[in-house]
Amino acid sequence: MSLIFLALTILILVTNMAAVAVVGHRVTGNYAVSKLAGVLLFCLLLFFIEHYIGLGSLAWLWPLTTAASAYCIYRYRSHFINALWCAELVFIVGFLYGLTWKLAFPDIDGGSEALTDLSFVSNYLAGTQLPPEDNWLAGNSFNFYYAFQHYCAALMGRMLNLSVGYSYNLACAVVMAFIVSLTWSVASTWCRNKLLKLILLVAVVAGGTGVSPFVPFMYDYPTETQGQQAFAAQSKLWASVRYIGKYDAQVKTDFAKDTFGVAPKETLEMPLETIGYLTFLSDYHPPIGSFVLLLLALACIYQLEKVSTKLRQQQVLTGILVSTGPLVLITNTWVLPLQALLVFGWLAYRQLSGRNLCVKSVIIGGLTPLLLAYPFLFEFTSNALSTPLKLVSDDQRAPLAQWVLVLWPQLTLLALAGFVCRRMPLAAYFLAMAALFLLLTELLIIDDPMGGKYDRFNTTLKWWSWTQVFVLVGLSGILLANKFKWLRWLTLLPLLALSSYSIEMANYFLAEKKESKNKLHGHHWLTKDAVNRQILEYLTAAPRGVVLEGLERTAYTPSSALALFSNQASFAGWPSHEKQWRGNAEFIYERGRDTQAFYKGQLENSLDWLQKNNIQYIVYRASDRAQNKQGWLQIQRQVARDYVWLPFKEHGDERYGIWQRKVQGSF
């Protein structure tokens, strides 16, 4: 039954987005661009409206949009069949690729930033007036984080009446579909060789870094059992993207030590975050959204460079290209400087080459998303974490050998682009911009609260990763279409090197256990335990309230999962994350400390504390008992006056369930 539901959901999604693309293709000339631009416009309009009035559930909307979409596709069926079906097929293949990963590994747990992203989606799922309540810090507004892509995921869930976990996982597949279709669109502009385009696609979607082809020879992990094979593949996937400052000091083979040396342990950590890595990690984090907007900009640029593009299409494409700047501001603010330079650099290139600048389109494309996002920006700019720029000092630079080893594929493509700049001015634009991006990453740091060995962590994580996609897609689309065979072959070298990461992804996919296979709700890791499942079912059906859960650590913990999956508000969330985002507000850590003291039975005046914080539900699970064997009895003595115990398992001295606040006249 669940597979039938999934198939129908996919059919509805594909039909609606295909209609958007079919209609939009008439004004852009590019199927992939029109599909994404249309979806973004729809989401942005509702994002604007809901800052004034919450629209609640939108489940009534999909029958109307699907009927209209089916009519549009039928009306333009001859054009679709003759010219557009291949582009739609690429989108579907990308969607199925992303969905395959999510079906195999659908768990949304505390091992990475997955619960963080789930909390963002859950904030928007109720459809209340924006900014919504922060479900990770009950009683506070969610107005400090760039989360437009999470709003889009929640909007899809509201229209299709999906759970928060289902919305999260399906959104990951949709994003992958856009990445694949846009990359293929750029590669297909001038390159006709399908094999070359496929290699580029693999390098972008499942690629690693310059370290990736050497990783199998640098680390020696046991692989006798399936568990060891999965761990080895996972470790190698991490080594490729977390090399400088971490895995470069952990090389194990004589070959690696003799060839690359062992880096000093005090080196700053300078990671990347590739699309392949994020796919393996199963996170719906903002970098993935910025990759999509970057690819949208590149697809517009390539389409604008086609001789056959009409003036009307140029105007629309220019507007879409410019709009990616403001959209990045509300999707992943970290890379706004790079996206802005890309757009303004292209406008300068266009002006210098004597081409039509479409000034009205530039103005409309820039102002429209800014105005629609203004209600969000009004709150966001007042509450977001301050992150000024500062200069990189000499002792913060990566060792040259490690720097070259990680970035050599990008550097190789830049060198090859130098051979075609005279014949292809667009290559000169990409070359100049990429060199500028790499230079800025070596000169500037976005000064976030992380310091010490992590001082450059977030800057390189965001900027190097974004630049790699820019270089790969922007330059390879030109180099692979070059008439000189030697240049095409040399271009394949860095692409194949990056694609070697996909081998470890495949090894991990095959070796890792799939205990939650096909369970797209995302909480099987939690609810495979019968007690947790019953608690979640109860909370899902219960009136909305604040949920208190045991807090083992201040981050990367299962705590808050029951609240989020049941669409309730978590009292403490992950305190370290919330504290960092909210300017190191001390009350957030106090919540965490008080929560830990409460579960240990050491919090004074606990009933007053519970009432002051309006806590409706107190969860007690096996993990709480493991921290304190006498925990249940201590809590029961403290709260019995105001709370009723609802048991879901009682066996001997084991008691698991929920304390629920008494309502006058009840219990």
XYZ file of C-alpha atoms in Angstrom:
667
model
C 0.000 0.000 0.000
C 2.826 2.411 0.846
C 4.404 1.849 -2.584
C 1.073 2.615 -4.272
C 0.843 5.842 -2.268
C 4.420 6.713 -3.205
C 3.769 6.035 -6.893
C 0.662 8.239 -6.893
C 2.518 10.985 -5.028
C 5.333 10.901 -7.575
C 2.821 10.992 -10.434
C 1.161 14.083 -8.978
C 4.515 15.802 -8.447
C 5.851 14.975 -11.897
C 2.619 16.033 -13.612
C 2.478 19.403 -11.872
C 6.122 20.266 -12.456
C 6.044 19.026 -16.052
C 3.177 21.400 -16.787
C 5.139 24.289 -15.282
C 8.068 23.404 -17.541
C 5.933 23.009 -20.672
C 4.325 26.421 -20.211
C 7.567 28.099 -19.153
C 9.526 26.638 -22.064
C 7.637 28.936 -24.401
C 9.219 31.995 -22.753
C 12.669 30.660 -21.776
C 13.525 28.114 -24.449
C 14.960 25.860 -21.733
C 12.876 23.095 -20.149
C 14.981 22.618 -17.003
C 15.226 26.353 -16.320
C 11.514 26.975 -16.790
C 10.590 24.089 -14.482
C 12.723 25.269 -11.570
C 11.982 28.965 -12.105
C 8.237 28.300 -12.138
C 8.380 26.235 -8.956
C 10.503 28.872 -7.198
C 8.123 31.658 -8.228
C 5.136 29.734 -6.853
C 6.917 29.041 -3.557
C 8.174 32.610 -3.246
C 4.689 34.060 -3.784
C 3.246 31.899 -1.011
C 6.274 32.676 1.166
C 5.368 36.359 0.822
C 1.635 35.855 1.423
C 2.120 33.709 4.510
C 4.036 36.442 6.258
C 0.659 38.213 6.442
C -1.782 35.311 6.703
C -1.108 31.638 7.318
C -2.841 29.417 4.776
C -2.859 26.263 6.903
C -3.328 22.944 5.160
C -3.199 23.146 1.369
C -4.272 19.561 0.698
C -7.299 20.900 -1.190
C -5.016 22.517 -3.765
C -3.348 19.550 -5.462
C -6.499 18.235 -7.231
C -6.962 21.655 -8.826
C -3.342 22.111 -9.860
C -3.076 18.532 -11.109
C -6.189 18.881 -13.256
C -4.886 22.155 -14.685
C -1.465 20.581 -15.250
C -2.915 17.591 -17.070
C -4.855 19.973 -19.304
C -1.715 22.007 -20.114
C 0.282 18.900 -20.990
C -2.554 17.608 -23.161
C -2.943 20.951 -24.919
C 0.761 21.136 -25.787
C 1.189 17.387 -26.184
C 2.580 17.540 -29.712
C 5.292 20.003 -28.674
C 6.021 17.933 -25.559
C 6.295 14.657 -27.476
C 8.398 16.102 -30.282
C 10.793 18.321 -28.342
C 10.562 18.043 -24.563
C 10.123 14.431 -23.493
C 13.890 13.793 -23.331
C 14.367 16.668 -20.893
C 11.518 15.338 -18.754
C 13.071 11.882 -18.814
C 16.353 13.304 -17.487
C 14.440 14.962 -14.638
C 12.676 11.696 -13.783
C 15.961 9.760 -13.849
C 17.475 12.302 -11.453
C 14.448 12.036 -9.196
C 14.622 8.242 -9.157
C 18.345 8.371 -8.357
C 17.715 10.631 -5.384
C 14.722 8.555 -4.325
C 16.765 5.346 -4.485
C 19.153 6.731 -1.897
C 16.304 7.902 0.317
C 14.463 4.580 0.064
C 17.639 2.769 1.077
C 18.589 5.191 3.879
C 15.484 7.150 4.916
C 16.359 7.624 8.589
C 16.389 11.213 9.836
C 18.378 10.957 13.042
C 20.841 12.813 15.231
C 24.014 11.544 13.605
C 24.460 14.628 11.414
C 22.427 17.764 10.675
C 19.359 15.766 9.609
C 17.323 16.549 12.739
C 18.360 20.182 12.369
C 16.885 20.304 8.883
C 13.836 18.336 9.999
C 13.151 20.958 12.653
C 13.242 23.678 9.990
C 10.761 21.803 7.805
C 8.507 21.106 10.800
C 8.430 24.813 11.671
C 6.693 25.560 8.378
C 4.493 22.465 8.146
C 1.591 23.826 10.197
C 1.001 26.683 7.753
C 0.773 29.362 10.433
C 1.563 33.012 9.815
C 5.291 33.526 9.347
C 7.640 33.661 11.109
C 6.478 30.431 12.732
C 7.206 29.137 16.204
C 10.591 27.465 16.513
C 9.766 23.813 17.200
C 13.322 23.336 18.467
C 13.020 26.055 21.097
C 9.409 26.285 22.222
C 8.077 29.777 22.809
C 10.460 31.490 20.382
C 10.041 32.532 16.755
C 11.942 30.933 13.910
C 13.229 34.147 12.351
C 17.011 33.881 12.409
C 17.901 31.301 9.744
C 17.926 31.211 5.941
C 15.474 28.346 5.405
C 13.632 29.027 2.150
C 14.375 25.544 0.804
C 12.887 24.076 3.991
C 9.787 26.198 3.468
C 9.528 24.751 -0.049
C 9.745 21.202 1.341
C 7.052 21.953 3.916
C 4.872 23.564 1.242
C 5.058 20.381 -0.819
C 4.146 18.386 2.285
C 1.168 20.621 3.018
C -0.146 20.329 -0.522
C 0.227 16.543 -0.630
C -0.744 16.012 3.030
C 2.583 14.366 3.886
C 4.211 13.856 7.267
C 7.238 15.947 8.144
C 9.663 13.073 7.572
C 8.053 12.115 4.276
C 8.220 15.747 3.123
C 11.904 15.907 4.042
C 12.873 12.735 2.177
C 10.789 13.467 -0.897
C 12.220 16.995 -1.072
C 15.729 15.502 -1.173
C 14.744 13.494 -4.255
C 13.181 16.539 -5.939
C 16.328 18.599 -5.343
C 18.450 15.830 -6.856
C 16.172 15.811 -9.904
C 16.763 19.534 -10.410
C 20.527 19.106 -10.004
C 20.641 16.329 -12.606
C 18.360 18.078 -15.101
C 20.158 21.431 -14.888
C 23.613 19.856 -15.165
C 22.492 17.850 -18.195
C 20.944 20.965 -19.714
C 24.221 22.901 -19.454
C 26.283 19.993 -20.764
C 23.896 19.527 -23.703
C 24.152 23.122 -24.891
C 27.128 22.416 -27.151
C 28.278 18.869 -26.348
C 26.506 16.095 -28.257
C 28.482 13.123 -26.945
C 26.246 11.402 -24.379
C 29.132 9.526 -22.742
C 31.064 12.732 -22.080
C 27.948 14.355 -20.640
C 27.349 11.334 -18.428
C 30.900 11.494 -17.047
C 30.420 15.171 -16.218
C 27.097 14.375 -14.559
C 28.670 11.688 -12.372
C 31.512 14.035 -11.397
C 28.979 16.653 -10.289
C 26.335 14.450 -8.671
C 28.520 11.705 -7.162
C 31.969 13.268 -7.266
C 34.461 13.914 -4.501
C 37.632 16.003 -4.386
C 41.139 15.756 -5.755
C 41.987 13.374 -2.925
C 39.344 10.825 -3.960
C 41.338 8.755 -6.507
C 44.194 8.374 -4.009
C 42.130 7.537 -0.926
C 42.049 3.741 -1.563
C 45.861 3.775 -1.440
C 46.121 6.042 1.619
C 43.998 4.224 4.172
C 43.921 0.541 4.991
C 40.746 -0.631 6.700
C 39.767 -4.256 7.416
C 37.005 -5.536 5.130
C 36.422 -9.122 6.239
C 32.826 -8.588 7.374
C 29.978 -6.611 5.841
C 30.064 -4.194 8.761
C 33.768 -3.577 8.243
C 33.175 -3.019 4.527
C 30.515 -0.414 5.292
C 32.771 1.310 7.833
C 35.697 1.313 5.386
C 33.594 2.847 2.619
C 32.146 5.428 4.999
C 35.586 6.377 6.302
C 36.913 6.807 2.769
C 33.938 8.983 1.841
C 34.736 11.191 4.813
C 38.464 11.216 4.051
C 37.907 12.759 0.613
C 35.986 15.764 1.907
C 37.553 16.142 5.359
C 41.154 15.701 4.273
C 42.884 18.961 5.218
C 43.227 19.209 8.969
C 41.820 15.799 9.830
C 42.382 12.804 7.591
C 45.682 14.147 6.245
C 47.103 13.407 9.694
C 45.644 9.886 9.713
C 47.152 8.378 6.559
C 48.040 4.752 7.242
C 49.836 3.244 4.260
C 53.524 3.547 3.467
C 52.604 4.766 -0.022
C 50.638 7.690 1.406
C 53.303 8.597 3.941
C 56.069 8.495 1.347
C 54.106 10.271 -1.390
C 52.003 12.832 0.465
C 53.548 12.852 3.914
C 51.735 13.063 7.231
C 50.353 16.513 7.958
C 50.895 18.125 11.353
C 47.930 17.587 13.651
C 47.582 21.297 14.415
C 46.516 22.145 10.840
C 43.203 23.984 10.572
C 40.314 21.864 9.315
C 39.320 22.935 5.794
C 36.636 20.616 4.437
C 34.461 20.494 1.343
C 30.842 19.394 1.063
C 30.172 17.910 -2.360
C 26.796 16.849 -3.711
C 27.885 13.221 -3.515
C 28.880 13.616 0.124
C 25.560 15.268 1.016
C 23.738 12.446 -0.761
C 25.585 9.873 1.326
C 24.960 11.924 4.465
C 21.208 12.256 3.660
C 21.100 15.879 4.837
C 18.711 18.477 3.414
C 21.091 21.259 4.363
C 21.276 24.751 2.762
C 24.393 24.032 0.626
C 22.311 21.689 -1.520
C 19.887 24.539 -2.218
C 22.705 26.898 -3.171
C 24.037 24.287 -5.610
C 20.629 24.224 -7.306
C 20.548 28.021 -7.614
C 24.110 28.047 -8.945
C 23.173 25.488 -11.595
C 20.085 27.528 -12.465
C 22.310 30.563 -13.040
C 24.735 28.543 -15.183
C 21.885 27.081 -17.232
C 20.592 30.611 -17.879
C 24.062 31.796 -18.927
C 24.515 28.910 -21.335
C 21.052 29.410 -22.799
C 21.740 33.125 -23.229
C 24.928 32.328 -25.142
C 23.066 30.253 -27.719
C 22.726 32.091 -31.005
C 19.167 30.840 -31.447
C 17.874 32.405 -28.207
C 15.227 35.025 -29.036
C 15.121 38.513 -27.522
C 12.057 37.762 -25.417
C 13.724 34.643 -24.094
C 16.903 36.612 -23.356
C 14.896 39.064 -21.286
C 13.230 36.343 -19.218
C 16.465 34.375 -18.780
C 18.332 37.496 -17.666
C 15.670 38.175 -15.060
C 15.883 34.593 -13.772
C 19.680 34.740 -13.662
C 19.702 37.962 -11.642
C 17.011 36.622 -9.296
C 19.325 33.839 -8.128
C 21.243 36.410 -6.071
C 18.350 37.368 -3.755
C 17.203 33.741 -3.686
C 20.610 32.650 -2.384
C 20.270 35.257 0.359
C 17.274 33.389 1.799
C 18.547 29.894 0.935
C 22.229 29.831 1.923
C 23.512 33.250 2.910
C 27.075 31.958 3.238
C 27.606 31.921 -0.525
C 25.788 35.187 -1.281
C 29.092 37.006 -2.017
C 30.027 34.389 -4.617
C 26.583 34.277 -6.230
C 26.482 38.073 -6.376
C 29.923 38.195 -8.001
C 28.807 35.569 -10.512
C 25.788 37.666 -11.527
C 27.548 41.044 -11.616
C 30.547 39.485 -13.332
C 28.313 38.082 -16.039
C 26.613 41.461 -16.507
C 30.049 43.060 -16.914
C 31.069 40.349 -19.397
C 27.843 40.901 -21.310
C 28.425 44.651 -21.441
C 32.061 44.303 -22.540
C 31.128 41.867 -25.288
C 28.615 44.337 -26.710
C 25.585 42.114 -26.101
C 22.087 43.193 -25.098
C 22.099 43.717 -21.322
C 18.283 43.713 -20.933
C 18.422 46.402 -18.234
C 14.713 46.213 -17.415
C 15.020 42.479 -16.882
C 18.009 43.024 -14.597
C 16.000 45.439 -12.461
C 12.870 43.280 -12.392
C 14.847 40.104 -11.749
C 16.665 41.690 -8.835
C 13.789 43.561 -7.217
C 10.998 40.990 -7.524
C 12.497 38.323 -5.224
C 13.813 41.009 -2.879
C 10.347 42.524 -2.493
C 8.677 39.135 -2.088
C 11.280 38.160 0.505
C 11.145 41.535 2.278
C 8.850 40.399 5.140
C 11.265 37.545 5.831
C 14.350 39.747 5.487
C 12.902 42.289 7.918
C 12.916 39.638 10.653
C 15.983 37.763 9.436
C 18.381 40.707 9.277
C 17.411 41.735 12.808
C 17.907 38.309 14.356
C 20.499 36.459 12.263
C 23.930 35.689 13.628
C 26.472 38.427 12.866
C 29.274 37.036 10.684
C 31.629 39.799 9.478
C 34.517 39.190 7.107
C 38.121 39.074 8.267
C 41.456 38.390 6.601
C 43.166 35.008 6.588
C 46.431 35.179 8.506
C 49.593 33.438 7.325
C 49.359 30.721 9.965
C 45.815 29.866 8.843
C 46.723 28.781 5.335
C 46.648 25.153 4.286
C 49.965 23.410 3.557
C 50.586 23.807 -0.177
C 50.783 20.060 -0.845
C 47.407 19.402 0.799
C 45.833 22.422 -0.909
C 46.945 21.254 -4.360
C 45.932 17.659 -3.658
C 42.366 18.671 -2.808
C 41.892 21.278 -5.545
C 43.950 19.935 -8.467
C 40.875 18.958 -10.566
C 39.626 22.539 -10.418
C 43.094 23.931 -11.121
C 43.484 21.579 -14.099
C 40.210 22.725 -15.640
C 41.241 26.350 -15.155
C 44.533 25.690 -16.927
C 42.773 23.954 -19.822
C 40.326 26.831 -20.132
C 43.257 29.103 -20.904
C 43.646 27.344 -24.260
C 40.131 28.243 -25.432
C 39.676 31.753 -24.037
C 40.517 33.441 -27.326
C 38.088 31.340 -29.342
C 35.437 31.198 -26.603
C 35.166 34.422 -24.547
C 32.665 32.730 -22.220
C 35.503 30.468 -21.049
C 37.490 33.578 -20.132
C 34.579 34.746 -17.976
C 34.392 31.411 -16.142
C 38.176 31.291 -15.766
C 38.377 34.798 -14.319
C 35.468 34.263 -11.938
C 36.732 30.885 -10.694
C 40.195 32.310 -10.059
C 38.583 35.172 -8.141
C 36.507 32.767 -6.027
C 39.542 30.661 -5.115
C 41.546 33.792 -4.329
C 38.825 35.174 -2.067
C 38.689 31.887 -0.159
C 42.416 32.235 0.530
C 42.107 35.867 1.596
C 38.865 36.061 3.579
C 37.130 34.259 6.422
C 33.487 34.634 7.355
C 33.990 35.162 11.074
C 31.494 32.847 12.754
C 31.592 31.747 16.433
C 33.763 28.735 15.591
C 37.413 29.413 16.317
C 40.751 27.716 16.766
C 41.307 24.881 14.310
C 37.786 25.484 12.962
C 38.356 29.145 12.116
C 38.238 28.524 8.345
C 35.970 25.475 8.581
C 32.673 26.981 7.454
C 34.195 29.319 4.877
C 36.007 26.589 2.951
C 33.103 24.187 3.510
C 30.743 26.547 1.704
C 33.012 28.423 -0.729
C 35.262 25.638 -2.009
C 32.268 23.347 -2.478
C 30.292 25.986 -4.376
C 33.318 26.910 -6.499
C 33.902 23.280 -7.450
C 30.402 22.984 -8.923
C 30.881 26.332 -10.689
C 34.162 25.211 -12.265
C 32.994 21.696 -13.132
C 29.771 22.653 -14.855
C 30.771 26.075 -16.152
C 34.044 25.060 -17.798
C 33.422 21.399 -18.636
C 30.370 22.351 -20.661
C 32.734 24.306 -22.927
C 35.791 22.057 -22.871
C 33.907 18.838 -23.651
C 32.438 20.471 -26.748
C 35.804 21.651 -28.050
C 36.817 20.423 -31.498
C 40.321 19.430 -30.323
C 40.322 15.818 -29.190
C 43.394 16.235 -26.956
C 41.609 18.956 -24.998
C 38.538 16.800 -24.497
C 40.702 13.895 -23.288
C 42.586 16.093 -20.831
C 39.267 17.449 -19.551
C 38.210 13.903 -18.768
C 41.176 13.418 -16.421
C 39.903 15.613 -13.539
C 36.312 14.529 -14.189
C 37.199 10.849 -13.884
C 39.322 11.557 -10.815
C 36.395 13.232 -9.085
C 34.043 10.483 -10.267
C 36.135 7.885 -8.431
C 34.252 9.022 -5.326
C 31.179 7.303 -6.773
C 32.924 3.934 -6.366
C 33.079 4.373 -2.601
C 29.489 5.631 -2.638
C 28.486 2.414 -4.394
C 30.534 0.342 -1.933
C 28.805 2.051 0.964
C 25.374 1.657 -0.640
C 25.904 -2.085 -1.097
C 27.577 -2.808 2.248
C 25.613 -0.668 4.691
C 22.640 -2.299 6.392
C 19.253 -1.044 5.260
C 17.157 -1.694 8.345
C 14.760 1.155 7.529
C 14.445 0.436 3.817
C 11.403 2.017 2.108
C 10.184 3.732 5.313
C 10.171 7.303 4.056
C 8.570 8.692 7.214
C 12.166 8.809 8.483
C 11.638 7.659 12.072
C 12.016 3.871 11.818
C 15.364 4.108 13.640
C 13.310 5.421 16.568
C 9.973 3.618 16.267
C 11.289 0.123 15.619
C 11.160 0.112 19.409
C 7.512 -0.565 20.292
C 7.423 1.887 23.203
C 8.825 4.742 21.131
C 6.315 3.950 18.405
C 3.398 4.112 20.843
C 4.677 7.353 22.350
C 5.002 8.901 18.889
C 1.493 7.798 17.916
C 0.101 9.274 21.107
C 1.893 12.598 20.711
C 0.861 12.840 17.060
C -2.812 12.554 18.013
C -2.540 14.691 21.169
C -3.261 18.443 21.305
C -0.290 20.614 20.469
C 1.962 21.385 23.394
C 5.546 21.641 24.576
C 7.373 18.307 24.863
C 10.237 17.724 27.283
C 12.683 14.955 26.352
C 15.841 13.766 28.062
C 19.014 15.478 26.854
C 22.129 13.307 26.740
C 24.272 15.901 24.940
C 23.776 19.447 23.721
C 23.917 18.385 20.039
C 23.947 15.358 17.744
C 21.572 13.416 19.949
C 18.181 11.725 19.405
C 16.654 14.239 21.812
C 13.759 16.232 20.274
C 13.041 13.548 17.646
C 9.711 12.501 19.183
C 8.542 16.106 19.335
C 9.548 16.876 15.756
C 8.100 13.736 14.183
C 4.801 14.302 16.031
C 4.595 17.983 15.002
C 4.925 19.145 18.589
C 7.270 21.774 20.017
C 10.490 20.608 21.660
C 11.430 22.463 24.824
C 15.218 22.334 24.440
C 16.073 21.039 20.940
C 19.850 20.996 20.545
C 21.039 23.795 22.854
C 24.498 24.219 21.296
C 23.011 24.900 17.854
C 20.277 27.234 19.078
C 22.705 29.112 21.320
C 25.114 29.702 18.446
C 22.372 30.870 16.082
C 20.830 33.201 18.657
C 23.939 35.155 19.574
C 25.054 32.889 22.432
C 21.949 33.620 24.495
C 22.628 32.089 27.904
C 18.991 31.135 28.585
C 19.289 28.418 25.933
C 22.076 26.593 27.745
C 20.127 27.097 30.962
C 17.273 25.169 29.379
C 19.641 22.352 28.551
C 21.192 22.289 32.022
C 17.801 22.445 33.712
C 16.527 19.609 31.536
C 19.461 17.404 32.474
C 19.061 18.273 36.153
C 15.331 17.513 35.994
C 15.876 14.023 34.591
C 18.457 13.389 37.313
C 15.926 14.438 39.937
C 18.132 17.359 40.979
C 16.113 20.376 39.778
C 14.709 22.462 42.605
C 11.154 23.772 42.337
C 10.614 21.576 39.318
C 6.819 22.052 39.254
C 7.220 25.831 39.117
C 9.813 25.385 36.364
C 7.494 23.131 34.352
C 4.587 25.533 34.726
C 6.672 28.580 33.835
C 7.810 26.899 30.617
C 4.313 25.611 29.822
C 5.501 22.021 29.429
C 2.586 19.788 28.517
C 4.299 16.423 27.989
C 7.287 14.817 29.720
C 8.697 11.809 27.876
C 10.458 9.020 29.742
C 12.214 6.359 27.649
C 14.746 3.593 28.034
C 17.572 6.021 27.205
C 16.519 8.179 30.164
C 16.540 5.202 32.516
C 19.999 4.266 31.253
C 21.247 7.657 32.467
C 19.596 7.344 35.875
C 18.085 4.097 37.181
C 16.031 5.962 39.786
C 14.899 8.611 37.325
C 11.272 7.576 36.998
C 10.656 7.482 40.736
C 12.401 10.803 41.303
C 10.421 12.531 38.566
C 7.129 10.972 39.674
C 7.611 12.328 43.191
C 8.259 15.797 41.784
C 5.421 16.061 39.273
C 2.608 13.835 40.594
C 0.561 16.814 41.768
C 0.227 18.400 38.304
C 0.884 15.536 35.885
C -0.697 12.162 35.237
C 1.482 9.186 34.292
C 0.507 7.459 31.025
C 2.409 4.157 30.882
C 3.326 2.459 27.609
C 5.442 -0.217 29.239
C 5.714 -1.315 32.849
C 7.754 -4.368 33.705
C 9.280 -4.669 37.140
C 11.085 -1.423 37.838
C 11.074 -0.497 34.147
C 8.476 2.160 33.381
C 8.341 4.026 30.088
C 5.732 6.492 28.923
C 4.594 10.103 29.231
C 3.614 12.434 32.022
C 0.865 14.705 30.733
C -0.203 17.885 32.468
C -3.534 17.494 34.211
C -6.453 19.528 32.960
C -8.873 20.807 35.574
C -11.744 18.381 35.858
C -9.773 15.554 34.242
C -7.878 12.584 35.646
